[in-house]
């Protein structure tokens, strides 16, 4: 049994991670911006009781990050796995503005959530990952962040936020290698969620089942790699 902290667990991939880890008997700290509106997490709480802790965390808020860290460390909670999953496609949560209408506010919002928050959260929660069995940090990136695979135009803020997340992850993996903390980025596939849309070819359950298998298989030898949900390595 391991303990997993997940960001953006109110819906989409984060909620499905929570469900699948709980179903196999792990402990989950499911974090979200507005726990009072996270009805599906509340329902899971009834079934899984103490194994599920629902906590408030806006990944862009320094105070929110500090409050949660203090709360967990006061209770001497350790985590084996941190999943930085929360993400946005644009500042208004729809497709980003097209070329010709780009604006710095949109870039700023997307970078805050997708790029800056994962590294700041990893830095803050690092003490909770020390002295546990096989500690891991998984940042949910995207094929859109792969420069080598880029063929389309548009999506400037989102795709570059994920490229930068990839670089942050690689750098962090070097930072934490001596501590034997495995750090990777994973592309979940194009998945049916609010972000992925209903035309996405991949069902949520399959994507998360695949990612959990990949995470289980990781060792320190894999640190600093970019995988997809089926453990294919992706070119940067
Ligand atoms: N779906 C895909 O096809 C796909 C493909 C490649 C990569 N990804 C990546 O997978 C991850 C999850 O995506 P998804 O498809 O599950 O998206 P989603 O359905 O839109 O869910 C996004 C989640 O992120 C949370 N979030 C957004 N801003 C936040 C903030 N400031 N603080 C805390 N939580 C915040 C949302 O919380 P609220 O409910 O409070 O808004 C929600 O729980 C993202 O990093 C995304 O880039 C998805």
Coordinates of C-alpha atoms and ligand atoms in Angstrom, one line a residue:
X1 CA 0.0 0.0 0.0
X2 CA 1.4 3.4 -1.0
X3 CA 0.2 7.0 -0.4
X4 CA -0.3 9.2 -3.4
X5 CA -0.9 13.0 -3.5
X6 CA -2.7 14.1 -6.7
X7 CA -3.3 17.7 -7.8
X8 CA -6.4 18.5 -9.8
X9 CA -8.4 15.6 -8.5
X10 CA -11.9 17.1 -8.9
X11 CA -12.5 15.7 -12.4
X12 CA -10.8 14.2 -15.5
X13 CA -7.6 12.3 -15.1
X14 CA -7.0 13.4 -11.5
X15 CA -10.4 12.0 -10.4
X16 CA -9.8 8.7 -12.3
X17 CA -6.3 8.3 -10.7
X18 CA -8.0 8.7 -7.3
X19 CA -10.7 6.1 -8.1
X20 CA -8.2 3.5 -9.4
X21 CA -5.6 3.9 -6.6
X22 CA -8.4 3.7 -4.0
X23 CA -9.9 0.6 -5.6
X24 CA -6.6 -1.2 -5.3
X25 CA -6.2 -0.3 -1.7
X26 CA -3.8 2.6 -1.7
X27 CA -4.2 5.8 0.3
X28 CA -5.0 8.9 -1.7
X29 CA -4.7 12.6 -0.8
X30 CA -6.9 14.0 -3.5
X31 CA -6.4 17.8 -3.8
X32 CA -8.6 20.3 -5.6
X33 CA -9.4 24.0 -5.7
X34 CA -12.9 23.7 -4.3
X35 CA -13.5 20.6 -2.2
X36 CA -17.1 21.9 -1.5
X37 CA -17.9 21.4 -5.2
X38 CA -16.1 18.1 -5.7
X39 CA -19.2 15.9 -5.4
X40 CA -17.6 12.8 -6.9
X41 CA -14.8 13.0 -4.4
X42 CA -17.4 13.3 -1.6
X43 CA -19.1 10.1 -2.9
X44 CA -15.8 8.3 -2.9
X45 CA -15.2 9.4 0.6
X46 CA -18.3 7.5 1.7
X47 CA -17.0 4.3 0.2
X48 CA -13.3 4.6 1.1
X49 CA -13.3 6.4 4.4
X50 CA -9.9 7.0 5.9
X51 CA -8.0 5.9 2.7
X52 CA -9.1 9.1 1.0
X53 CA -8.2 12.5 2.3
X54 CA -9.7 15.4 0.3
X55 CA -7.7 18.6 0.7
X56 CA -7.9 22.1 -0.7
X57 CA -5.1 23.0 -3.1
X58 CA -5.0 25.7 -5.7
X59 CA -1.7 24.9 -7.4
X60 CA -1.1 28.6 -8.2
X61 CA -1.5 29.8 -4.6
X62 CA 1.6 30.0 -2.5
X63 CA -0.6 30.1 0.7
X64 CA -2.6 27.1 -0.4
X65 CA 0.5 25.1 -1.1
X66 CA 2.1 26.2 2.3
X67 CA -1.1 25.4 4.2
X68 CA -1.4 21.9 2.8
X69 CA 2.2 21.2 3.4
X70 CA 2.0 22.3 7.0
X71 CA -1.2 20.3 7.6
X72 CA 0.4 17.1 6.2
X73 CA 3.7 17.5 7.9
X74 CA 2.1 18.3 11.3
X75 CA 0.3 14.9 10.9
X76 CA 3.7 13.3 9.9
X77 CA 2.2 12.1 6.7
X78 CA 4.7 10.7 4.1
X79 CA 3.9 10.3 0.4
X80 CA 5.4 7.7 -2.0
X81 CA 4.1 9.3 -5.1
X82 CA 3.3 12.9 -6.1
X83 CA 1.3 13.3 -9.3
X84 CA 1.3 16.9 -10.6
X85 CA -1.7 16.5 -12.8
X86 CA -3.6 19.8 -12.7
X87 CA -3.5 21.6 -16.0
X88 CA -5.3 24.0 -18.2
X89 CA -5.4 24.5 -21.9
X90 CA -5.8 28.2 -21.8
X91 CA -6.7 31.0 -19.4
X92 CA -10.4 30.7 -20.3
X93 CA -10.3 26.8 -20.2
X94 CA -11.1 26.6 -23.9
X95 CA -8.7 26.3 -26.8
X96 CA -6.1 29.1 -26.5
X97 CA -6.3 32.2 -28.7
X98 CA -5.2 31.9 -32.3
X99 CA -2.1 33.5 -33.8
X100 CA -3.1 37.2 -34.3
X101 CA -4.9 37.3 -30.9
X102 CA -2.1 36.1 -28.6
X103 CA -1.9 37.9 -25.3
X104 CA 0.4 37.7 -22.3
X105 CA -2.4 37.2 -19.8
X106 CA -3.2 33.9 -21.4
X107 CA 0.4 32.7 -21.5
X108 CA 0.9 33.8 -17.9
X109 CA -2.2 31.8 -16.6
X110 CA -1.2 28.7 -18.5
X111 CA 2.4 28.8 -17.5
X112 CA 1.5 29.3 -13.8
X113 CA -0.7 26.2 -13.7
X114 CA 1.1 23.9 -16.1
X115 CA 4.8 24.7 -15.6
X116 CA 5.5 26.8 -12.5
X117 CA 3.2 25.0 -10.1
X118 CA 4.6 21.4 -10.6
X119 CA 8.1 22.5 -9.8
X120 CA 7.1 24.6 -6.8
X121 CA 4.9 21.9 -5.4
X122 CA 7.6 19.3 -5.9
X123 CA 10.1 21.6 -4.1
X124 CA 7.7 22.2 -1.2
X125 CA 6.6 18.6 -0.7
X126 CA 10.0 17.1 -1.1
X127 CA 10.5 16.4 2.7
X128 CA 7.4 14.2 2.6
X129 CA 9.0 12.0 -0.1
X130 CA 12.1 11.4 1.9
X131 CA 12.7 8.1 3.7
X132 CA 9.8 6.3 1.9
X133 CA 9.9 3.2 -0.2
X134 CA 10.5 4.0 -3.9
X135 CA 9.6 7.7 -3.9
X136 CA 8.4 9.1 -7.3
X137 CA 7.3 12.4 -8.8
X138 CA 5.2 12.1 -12.0
X139 CA 4.4 15.2 -13.9
X140 CA 1.5 14.9 -16.4
X141 CA 2.8 16.4 -19.6
X142 CA 1.6 16.1 -23.2
X143 CA 2.7 15.0 -26.6
X144 CA 2.0 18.7 -27.4
X145 CA 5.2 19.5 -25.4
X146 CA 7.4 17.4 -27.7
X147 CA 9.3 19.7 -30.0
X148 CA 10.5 16.8 -32.2
X149 CA 7.0 15.6 -32.8
X150 CA 5.4 19.1 -33.4
X151 CA 3.7 19.2 -36.8
X152 CA 0.7 21.5 -36.2
X153 CA 0.4 25.2 -35.5
X154 CA -1.5 27.0 -32.8
X155 CA -1.8 26.1 -29.1
X156 CA 1.2 28.3 -28.3
X157 CA 0.8 28.7 -24.6
X158 CA -0.3 25.1 -23.8
X159 CA 2.3 23.3 -25.9
X160 CA 5.2 25.5 -24.8
X161 CA 4.1 25.2 -21.2
X162 CA 4.4 21.5 -21.5
X163 CA 7.8 21.7 -23.2
X164 CA 9.0 23.8 -20.3
X165 CA 7.5 21.3 -17.9
X166 CA 9.5 18.6 -19.6
X167 CA 12.7 20.6 -19.1
X168 CA 11.8 21.3 -15.4
X169 CA 11.2 17.6 -15.0
X170 CA 14.5 16.6 -16.5
X171 CA 16.4 19.1 -14.4
X172 CA 14.6 18.0 -11.3
X173 CA 15.4 14.4 -12.0
X174 CA 19.1 15.3 -12.0
X175 CA 18.6 17.3 -8.8
X176 CA 16.9 14.4 -7.0
X177 CA 18.8 11.4 -8.4
X178 CA 21.2 11.1 -5.5
X179 CA 18.2 10.9 -3.2
X180 CA 16.9 8.0 -5.4
X181 CA 13.6 9.9 -6.1
X182 CA 12.4 8.9 -9.6
X183 CA 11.0 11.9 -11.6
X184 CA 9.4 11.5 -15.0
X185 CA 6.9 13.1 -17.4
X186 CA 4.0 11.1 -18.8
X187 CA 1.8 11.8 -21.8
X188 CA -1.7 10.3 -21.0
X189 CA -2.8 10.0 -24.6
X190 CA -5.7 12.0 -26.1
X191 CA -8.3 11.3 -23.5
X192 CA -12.0 11.9 -23.1
X193 CA -12.2 14.5 -20.4
X194 CA -13.4 18.1 -20.3
X195 CA -10.0 19.1 -21.7
X196 CA -9.6 16.2 -24.2
X197 CA -13.3 16.5 -25.5
X198 CA -15.7 13.8 -26.5
X199 CA -13.9 13.1 -29.8
X200 CA -10.8 11.9 -28.0
X201 CA -10.1 8.3 -29.0
X202 CA -9.0 7.1 -25.6
X203 CA -11.3 6.3 -22.6
X204 CA -10.3 7.8 -19.3
X205 CA -10.2 4.4 -17.6
X206 CA -7.8 2.9 -20.1
X207 CA -5.4 5.8 -20.0
X208 CA -5.2 5.8 -16.2
X209 CA -4.9 2.0 -16.0
X210 CA -2.0 2.3 -18.4
X211 CA -0.3 5.2 -16.6
X212 CA -0.6 3.4 -13.2
X213 CA 1.1 0.3 -14.8
X214 CA 3.9 2.6 -16.1
X215 CA 4.3 4.2 -12.7
X216 CA 4.4 0.9 -11.0
X217 CA 7.2 -0.3 -13.3
X218 CA 9.4 2.8 -12.8
X219 CA 12.7 2.6 -11.0
X220 CA 15.5 5.1 -10.5
X221 CA 17.0 3.8 -13.7
X222 CA 14.1 5.5 -15.6
X223 CA 14.4 8.9 -14.0
X224 CA 14.3 11.9 -16.3
X225 CA 12.4 10.0 -19.1
X226 CA 9.4 11.1 -21.1
X227 CA 6.9 8.2 -21.5
X228 CA 3.4 7.8 -22.8
X229 CA 0.6 5.9 -21.1
X230 CA 1.8 2.6 -22.7
X231 CA 5.5 3.2 -21.6
X232 CA 6.6 4.1 -25.1
X233 CA 9.5 6.6 -24.7
X234 CA 8.7 10.0 -26.4
X235 CA 11.3 12.1 -28.0
X236 CA 11.8 15.5 -26.4
Ligands
LIG1 N1 -7.3 15.0 -21.7 C1 -6.3 14.9 -22.6 O1 -6.4 14.5 -23.8 C2 -4.9 15.3 -22.2 C3 -3.8 15.1 -23.1 C4 -2.5 15.4 -22.8 C5 -2.3 15.9 -21.5 N2 -3.3 16.1 -20.6 C6 -2.9 16.6 -19.3 O2 -3.5 15.9 -18.3 C7 -3.8 16.7 -17.1 C8 -5.2 16.5 -16.7 O3 -6.1 16.9 -17.8 P1 -7.6 16.5 -17.9 O4 -7.8 16.1 -19.3 O5 -8.0 15.7 -16.7 O6 -8.2 18.0 -17.7 P2 -9.6 18.5 -17.1 O7 -10.6 17.5 -17.3 O8 -9.8 19.9 -17.7 O9 -9.3 18.7 -15.6 C9 -8.3 19.6 -15.2 C10 -8.1 19.5 -13.7 O10 -7.1 20.5 -13.3 C11 -7.6 21.2 -12.2 N3 -7.0 22.6 -12.1 C12 -7.0 23.5 -13.0 N4 -6.4 24.6 -12.5 C13 -6.1 24.3 -11.2 C14 -5.5 25.1 -10.2 N5 -5.1 26.3 -10.3 N6 -5.3 24.4 -9.0 C15 -5.7 23.2 -8.8 N7 -6.3 22.4 -9.8 C16 -6.5 23.0 -11.0 C17 -9.1 21.3 -12.5 O11 -9.8 21.7 -11.3 P3 -11.2 22.5 -11.3 O12 -12.3 21.4 -11.3 O13 -11.2 23.2 -10.0 O14 -11.3 23.3 -12.5 C18 -9.4 19.8 -12.9 O15 -9.4 19.0 -11.8 C19 -3.4 18.1 -17.5 O16 -2.1 18.4 -17.1 C20 -3.4 18.1 -19.1 O17 -2.6 19.0 -19.6 C21 -4.6 15.8 -20.9

